Amino acid sequence: MSATDVQLQTAPPRAARVATWLYFGLNGFAVGMWVVHIPSIEQATGITHSTLGLLLLVLGGAAFIGMQVAGPLVDKLGQRRLVPAAGILLGIALAGPGLATNWWTLGLTLILVGFGNGSIDVGMNAQAVVVERGYPRPIMAAFHAMWSIGGALAAVIGAATLRAGVPTEVTLGLSGLVCIAISLAASRFLLEATVSDEDAADEVPREKPPAKLVWALGGLAFGLMLSEGVANDWAALHFRDILDTSVSTAAYAYGAFAVAMTVGRFLTDRVAAVVGPAAIVRWGAAMAAAGLTLVIVVPWVPVALVGWAVFGLGLAGGVPQLFTAAGNLDPRSSGALMARVVGLGYVGLLAGPALIGGLAHWMPLNIAFILPVVLCVLTFFGGPVLNSKR
């Protein structure tokens, strides 16, 4: 028996699958509630846009640190401890921004929010890999779709509470309690991957995955998540500034992208079961490049909407396949390995909007979108790395 064989223990795969769905939805909901309330928190704390931008970098840096800390802890303490603890931390931290009164109190609370978000991100993805091993087909992409569903739910609830005049601290506090309750309720259904008795007695040193393979997966995640970040922050602005639409029409650009990505993630698993993960990454990246190319070259709103939708559909399945591949390189250290790949992807998600903003000072915004197109093309050629075991 190989050193990477594991046994799944503590809960039926179906119950663990539902519990993992809940954690992904919880994470998307928490992030969404923070994002929806950014304008009101900015006003309440009296900070400027530039200060907010710096604090968002602090949030991102704390999230990255949380990922790197949580990865080894997942392997040492186990997922049944780490994932609920991260969810509870995120729930507690979520109340903080609503109570902040100035820039430094907001900064302190965002450090906790970022750390909790990064920790649960790695933990729930590691748990998803373990749950997927109990199924005869891929199921990872549907977990990521639940993250999007959680974010959409937060947008609806947040908009309703803001319209009703509910104080931000009340909404975020209650949302944090919901996150804590879900974390506690779902924790007993999580799976734990443990080394079999035969492997525990095996004194032969196990071979570590090649660092270049881990970096290759991280590089692909960086490119795909950078592209996703570009759509998140610049799709609506492209419609407003390049296609000269109204603000309300511009919102449809991001909407087309987000809906297509969510639908694509629900469909990806069944396709991946037939064609394999490498094909999902490669041809999804090719589809994304084609969609964004439409956005760049065609100045008509209907065609551009189709382009953003195709871009989202193409990006939908790639990242889940990369996370699964990282988690399965070595189940004994899946948390640490996944932290590296997820962390690099997260850096891309943060860097993408900033890079496009810098390029937009020198060229039209749609021309700056050539950068994610190039990264998607490179991902197409780099996709076969998912077929590499060593």
GROMACS .gro file of C-alpha atoms in nm, residues 105-388:
model
  284
  105THR     CA    1  -1.020   5.024   1.459
  106LEU     CA    2  -1.145   4.927   1.114
  107GLY     CA    3  -0.796   4.809   1.024
  108LEU     CA    4  -0.774   4.588   1.333
  109THR     CA    5  -1.110   4.428   1.261
  110LEU     CA    6  -1.019   4.370   0.896
  111ILE     CA    7  -0.706   4.184   1.005
  112LEU     CA    8  -0.931   3.940   1.191
  113VAL     CA    9  -1.177   3.919   0.901
  114GLY     CA   10  -0.897   3.852   0.655
  115PHE     CA   11  -0.726   3.595   0.874
  116GLY     CA   12  -1.054   3.411   0.935
  117ASN     CA   13  -1.144   3.422   0.567
  118GLY     CA   14  -0.807   3.288   0.458
  119SER     CA   15  -0.816   3.012   0.720
  120ILE     CA   16  -1.159   2.882   0.628
  121ASP     CA   17  -1.077   2.909   0.257
  122VAL     CA   18  -0.793   2.660   0.287
  123GLY     CA   19  -0.973   2.440   0.540
  124MET     CA   20  -1.298   2.401   0.347
  125ASN     CA   21  -1.114   2.332   0.020
  126ALA     CA   22  -0.906   2.065   0.194
  127GLN     CA   23  -1.228   1.916   0.333
  128ALA     CA   24  -1.384   1.924  -0.015
  129VAL     CA   25  -1.092   1.719  -0.151
  130VAL     CA   26  -1.141   1.458   0.123
  131VAL     CA   27  -1.516   1.440   0.061
  132GLU     CA   28  -1.460   1.407  -0.313
  133ARG     CA   29  -1.246   1.097  -0.254
  134GLY     CA   30  -1.559   0.926  -0.121
  135TYR     CA   31  -1.738   0.973  -0.454
  136PRO     CA   32  -1.682   0.800  -0.787
  137ARG     CA   33  -1.702   1.131  -0.976
  138PRO     CA   34  -1.580   1.490  -0.939
  139ILE     CA   35  -1.786   1.716  -0.709
  140MET     CA   36  -1.543   2.000  -0.630
  141ALA     CA   37  -1.684   2.263  -0.867
  142ALA     CA   38  -2.029   2.248  -0.706
  143PHE     CA   39  -1.873   2.347  -0.374
  144HIS     CA   40  -1.734   2.660  -0.536
  145ALA     CA   41  -2.075   2.730  -0.687
  146MET     CA   42  -2.216   2.731  -0.334
  147TRP     CA   43  -1.967   3.006  -0.247
  148SER     CA   44  -2.122   3.215  -0.526
  149ILE     CA   45  -2.473   3.133  -0.401
  150GLY     CA   46  -2.375   3.252  -0.052
  151GLY     CA   47  -2.244   3.578  -0.195
  152ALA     CA   48  -2.561   3.633  -0.396
  153LEU     CA   49  -2.774   3.568  -0.085
  154ALA     CA   50  -2.567   3.824   0.106
  155ALA     CA   51  -2.621   4.082  -0.168
  156VAL     CA   52  -3.000   4.034  -0.151
  157ILE     CA   53  -3.020   4.037   0.229
  158GLY     CA   54  -2.772   4.322   0.263
  159ALA     CA   55  -2.958   4.538   0.011
  160ALA     CA   56  -3.287   4.471   0.191
  161THR     CA   57  -3.152   4.559   0.536
  162LEU     CA   58  -2.984   4.874   0.407
  163ARG     CA   59  -3.306   4.980   0.238
  164ALA     CA   60  -3.494   4.918   0.563
  165GLY     CA   61  -3.247   5.129   0.758
  166VAL     CA   62  -3.116   4.849   0.978
  167PRO     CA   63  -2.789   4.963   1.143
  168THR     CA   64  -2.480   4.808   0.988
  169GLU     CA   65  -2.353   4.681   1.323
  170VAL     CA   66  -2.681   4.494   1.380
  171THR     CA   67  -2.681   4.332   1.036
  172LEU     CA   68  -2.316   4.227   1.051
  173GLY     CA   69  -2.352   4.109   1.411
  174LEU     CA   70  -2.650   3.889   1.329
  175SER     CA   71  -2.473   3.762   1.016
  176GLY     CA   72  -2.175   3.668   1.230
  177LEU     CA   73  -2.402   3.473   1.466
  178VAL     CA   74  -2.545   3.286   1.167
  179CYS     CA   75  -2.190   3.193   1.057
  180ILE     CA   76  -2.106   3.070   1.408
  181ALA     CA   77  -2.426   2.865   1.431
  182ILE     CA   78  -2.366   2.701   1.093
  183SER     CA   79  -2.003   2.627   1.182
  184LEU     CA   80  -2.105   2.453   1.504
  185ALA     CA   81  -2.397   2.263   1.353
  186ALA     CA   82  -2.207   2.134   1.052
  187SER     CA   83  -1.884   2.041   1.230
  188ARG     CA   84  -1.997   1.695   1.343
  189PHE     CA   85  -2.056   1.585   0.984
  190LEU     CA   86  -1.706   1.661   0.853
  191LEU     CA   87  -1.474   1.385   0.736
  192GLU     CA   88  -1.121   1.330   0.855
  193ALA     CA   89  -0.856   1.176   0.631
  194THR     CA   90  -0.631   0.950   0.838
  195VAL     CA   91  -0.340   0.735   0.738
  196SER     CA   92  -0.416   0.364   0.737
  197ASP     CA   93  -0.262   0.135   0.997
  198GLU     CA   94  -0.035  -0.026   0.740
  199ASP     CA   95   0.101   0.311   0.632
  200ALA     CA   96   0.143   0.429   0.989
  201ALA     CA   97   0.376   0.134   1.048
  202ASP     CA   98   0.561   0.189   0.723
  203GLU     CA   99   0.906   0.326   0.800
  204VAL     CA  100   0.994   0.397   0.438
  205PRO     CA  101   1.023   0.775   0.392
  206ARG     CA  102   0.751   0.906   0.169
  207GLU     CA  103   0.843   1.097  -0.144
  208LYS     CA  104   0.735   1.460  -0.144
  209PRO     CA  105   0.565   1.608  -0.450
  210PRO     CA  106   0.811   1.799  -0.669
  211ALA     CA  107   0.815   2.168  -0.581
  212LYS     CA  108   0.798   2.259  -0.948
  213LEU     CA  109   0.466   2.076  -0.981
  214VAL     CA  110   0.319   2.261  -0.683
  215TRP     CA  111   0.442   2.591  -0.826
  216ALA     CA  112   0.301   2.503  -1.167
  217LEU     CA  113  -0.045   2.444  -1.018
  218GLY     CA  114  -0.012   2.766  -0.821
  219GLY     CA  115   0.091   2.956  -1.133
  220LEU     CA  116  -0.216   2.832  -1.321
  221ALA     CA  117  -0.437   2.929  -1.026
  222PHE     CA  118  -0.271   3.272  -1.022
  223GLY     CA  119  -0.354   3.330  -1.389
  224LEU     CA  120  -0.715   3.212  -1.369
  225MET     CA  121  -0.796   3.396  -1.047
  226LEU     CA  122  -0.628   3.712  -1.174
  227SER     CA  123  -0.863   3.692  -1.472
  228GLU     CA  124  -1.159   3.646  -1.237
  229GLY     CA  125  -1.053   3.950  -1.036
  230VAL     CA  126  -1.042   4.158  -1.353
  231ALA     CA  127  -1.405   4.073  -1.426
  232ASN     CA  128  -1.513   4.140  -1.068
  233ASP     CA  129  -1.375   4.494  -1.063
  234TRP     CA  130  -1.368   4.610  -1.424
  235ALA     CA  131  -1.657   4.451  -1.616
  236ALA     CA  132  -1.910   4.720  -1.520
  237LEU     CA  133  -1.656   4.999  -1.573
  238HIS     CA  134  -1.583   4.863  -1.920
  239PHE     CA  135  -1.948   4.904  -2.014
  240ARG     CA  136  -1.969   5.252  -1.863
  241ASP     CA  137  -1.639   5.396  -1.989
  242ILE     CA  138  -1.576   5.211  -2.317
  243LEU     CA  139  -1.928   5.132  -2.441
  244ASP     CA  140  -2.074   5.450  -2.289
  245THR     CA  141  -2.371   5.284  -2.119
  246SER     CA  142  -2.565   5.400  -1.816
  247VAL     CA  143  -2.463   5.280  -1.469
  248SER     CA  144  -2.768   5.054  -1.451
  249THR     CA  145  -2.685   4.891  -1.786
  250ALA     CA  146  -2.321   4.856  -1.684
  251ALA     CA  147  -2.427   4.637  -1.393
  252TYR     CA  148  -2.542   4.373  -1.642
  253ALA     CA  149  -2.182   4.315  -1.753
  254TYR     CA  150  -2.073   4.178  -1.416
  255GLY     CA  151  -2.411   4.009  -1.377
  256ALA     CA  152  -2.362   3.814  -1.702
  257PHE     CA  153  -2.016   3.706  -1.589
  258ALA     CA  154  -2.122   3.605  -1.235
  259VAL     CA  155  -2.434   3.413  -1.341
  260ALA     CA  156  -2.245   3.227  -1.614
  261MET     CA  157  -1.967   3.134  -1.371
  262THR     CA  158  -2.212   3.005  -1.111
  263VAL     CA  159  -2.405   2.798  -1.364
  264GLY     CA  160  -2.080   2.671  -1.511
  265ARG     CA  161  -1.960   2.549  -1.173
  266PHE     CA  162  -2.276   2.348  -1.122
  267LEU     CA  163  -2.223   2.188  -1.465
  268THR     CA  164  -1.845   2.138  -1.449
  269ASP     CA  165  -1.836   1.827  -1.231
  270ARG     CA  166  -2.036   1.612  -1.472
  271VAL     CA  167  -1.826   1.730  -1.766
  272ALA     CA  168  -1.502   1.671  -1.573
  273ALA     CA  169  -1.613   1.312  -1.503
  274VAL     CA  170  -1.616   1.253  -1.878
  275VAL     CA  171  -1.326   1.456  -2.016
  276GLY     CA  172  -1.096   1.484  -1.712
  277PRO     CA  173  -0.962   1.781  -1.513
  278ALA     CA  174  -0.687   1.879  -1.756
  279ALA     CA  175  -0.939   1.923  -2.037
  280ILE     CA  176  -1.159   2.137  -1.813
  281VAL     CA  177  -0.868   2.367  -1.733
  282ARG     CA  178  -0.735   2.384  -2.090
  283TRP     CA  179  -1.054   2.425  -2.289
  284GLY     CA  180  -1.216   2.638  -2.021
  285ALA     CA  181  -0.921   2.877  -2.045
  286ALA     CA  182  -0.952   2.876  -2.423
  287MET     CA  183  -1.323   2.959  -2.394
  288ALA     CA  184  -1.245   3.238  -2.147
  289ALA     CA  185  -0.983   3.384  -2.383
  290ALA     CA  186  -1.231   3.377  -2.671
  291GLY     CA  187  -1.502   3.545  -2.462
  292LEU     CA  188  -1.277   3.826  -2.339
  293THR     CA  189  -1.144   3.877  -2.693
  294LEU     CA  190  -1.505   3.946  -2.798
  295VAL     CA  191  -1.525   4.204  -2.521
  296ILE     CA  192  -1.205   4.369  -2.644
  297VAL     CA  193  -1.279   4.392  -3.016
  298VAL     CA  194  -1.659   4.425  -3.049
  299PRO     CA  195  -1.805   4.761  -2.936
  300TRP     CA  196  -2.169   4.645  -2.923
  301VAL     CA  197  -2.340   4.595  -2.590
  302PRO     CA  198  -2.526   4.269  -2.675
  303VAL     CA  199  -2.209   4.104  -2.809
  304ALA     CA  200  -2.005   4.231  -2.515
  305LEU     CA  201  -2.262   4.080  -2.276
  306VAL     CA  202  -2.218   3.747  -2.451
  307GLY     CA  203  -1.842   3.791  -2.426
  308TRP     CA  204  -1.850   3.847  -2.049
  309ALA     CA  205  -2.081   3.547  -2.008
  310VAL     CA  206  -1.851   3.322  -2.213
  311PHE     CA  207  -1.556   3.453  -2.010
  312GLY     CA  208  -1.731   3.353  -1.686
  313LEU     CA  209  -1.835   3.014  -1.821
  314GLY     CA  210  -1.480   2.941  -1.930
  315LEU     CA  211  -1.328   3.034  -1.594
  316ALA     CA  212  -1.591   2.844  -1.394
  317GLY     CA  213  -1.430   2.503  -1.370
  318GLY     CA  214  -1.055   2.560  -1.382
  319VAL     CA  215  -0.974   2.668  -1.028
  320PRO     CA  216  -1.167   2.383  -0.858
  321GLN     CA  217  -0.970   2.131  -1.065
  322LEU     CA  218  -0.641   2.292  -0.963
  323PHE     CA  219  -0.733   2.288  -0.593
  324THR     CA  220  -0.832   1.921  -0.617
  325ALA     CA  221  -0.504   1.836  -0.789
  326ALA     CA  222  -0.305   2.015  -0.519
  327GLY     CA  223  -0.493   1.842  -0.237
  328ASN     CA  224  -0.435   1.501  -0.391
  329LEU     CA  225  -0.060   1.536  -0.449
  330ASP     CA  226   0.000   1.403  -0.099
  331PRO     CA  227  -0.300   1.348   0.131
  332ARG     CA  228  -0.073   1.355   0.438
  333SER     CA  229   0.016   1.720   0.370
  334SER     CA  230  -0.280   1.826   0.158
  335GLY     CA  231  -0.348   2.132   0.375
  336ALA     CA  232   0.001   2.275   0.335
  337LEU     CA  233   0.009   2.201  -0.037
  338MET     CA  234  -0.332   2.352  -0.091
  339ALA     CA  235  -0.236   2.661   0.108
  340ARG     CA  236   0.040   2.732  -0.143
  341VAL     CA  237  -0.182   2.691  -0.448
  342VAL     CA  238  -0.482   2.873  -0.295
  343GLY     CA  239  -0.249   3.147  -0.170
  344LEU     CA  240  -0.097   3.206  -0.513
  345GLY     CA  241  -0.444   3.212  -0.665
  346TYR     CA  242  -0.555   3.466  -0.407
  347VAL     CA  243  -0.256   3.687  -0.488
  348GLY     CA  244  -0.372   3.681  -0.850
  349LEU     CA  245  -0.727   3.772  -0.748
  350LEU     CA  246  -0.593   4.077  -0.562
  351ALA     CA  247  -0.333   4.171  -0.822
  352GLY     CA  248  -0.556   4.154  -1.130
  353PRO     CA  249  -0.768   4.466  -1.070
  354ALA     CA  250  -0.461   4.669  -0.967
  355LEU     CA  251  -0.260   4.564  -1.274
  356ILE     CA  252  -0.546   4.650  -1.508
  357GLY     CA  253  -0.587   4.984  -1.332
  358GLY     CA  254  -0.219   5.059  -1.390
  359LEU     CA  255  -0.235   4.960  -1.756
  360ALA     CA  256  -0.549   5.170  -1.804
  361HIS     CA  257  -0.340   5.482  -1.736
  362TRP     CA  258  -0.145   5.406  -2.055
  363MET     CA  259  -0.404   5.253  -2.284
  364PRO     CA  260  -0.782   5.212  -2.324
  365LEU     CA  261  -0.939   4.980  -2.069
  366ASN     CA  262  -1.047   4.721  -2.324
  367ILE     CA  263  -0.691   4.697  -2.460
  368ALA     CA  264  -0.563   4.639  -2.105
  369PHE     CA  265  -0.779   4.326  -2.101
  370ILE     CA  266  -0.522   4.165  -2.331
  371LEU     CA  267  -0.328   4.073  -2.014
  372PRO     CA  268  -0.589   3.820  -1.885
  373VAL     CA  269  -0.637   3.692  -2.241
  374VAL     CA  270  -0.264   3.611  -2.257
  375LEU     CA  271  -0.279   3.442  -1.916
  376CYS     CA  272  -0.573   3.229  -2.030
  377VAL     CA  273  -0.382   3.126  -2.342
  378LEU     CA  274  -0.081   3.031  -2.128
  379THR     CA  275  -0.314   2.828  -1.905
  380PHE     CA  276  -0.436   2.639  -2.211
  381PHE     CA  277  -0.080   2.531  -2.286
  382GLY     CA  278   0.002   2.466  -1.920
  383GLY     CA  279  -0.312   2.263  -1.846
  384PRO     CA  280  -0.153   1.920  -1.912
  385VAL     CA  281   0.042   1.961  -1.586
  386LEU     CA  282  -0.271   1.823  -1.415
  387ASN     CA  283  -0.189   1.487  -1.572
  388SER     CA  284   0.151   1.488  -1.402
   0.00000   0.00000   0.00000
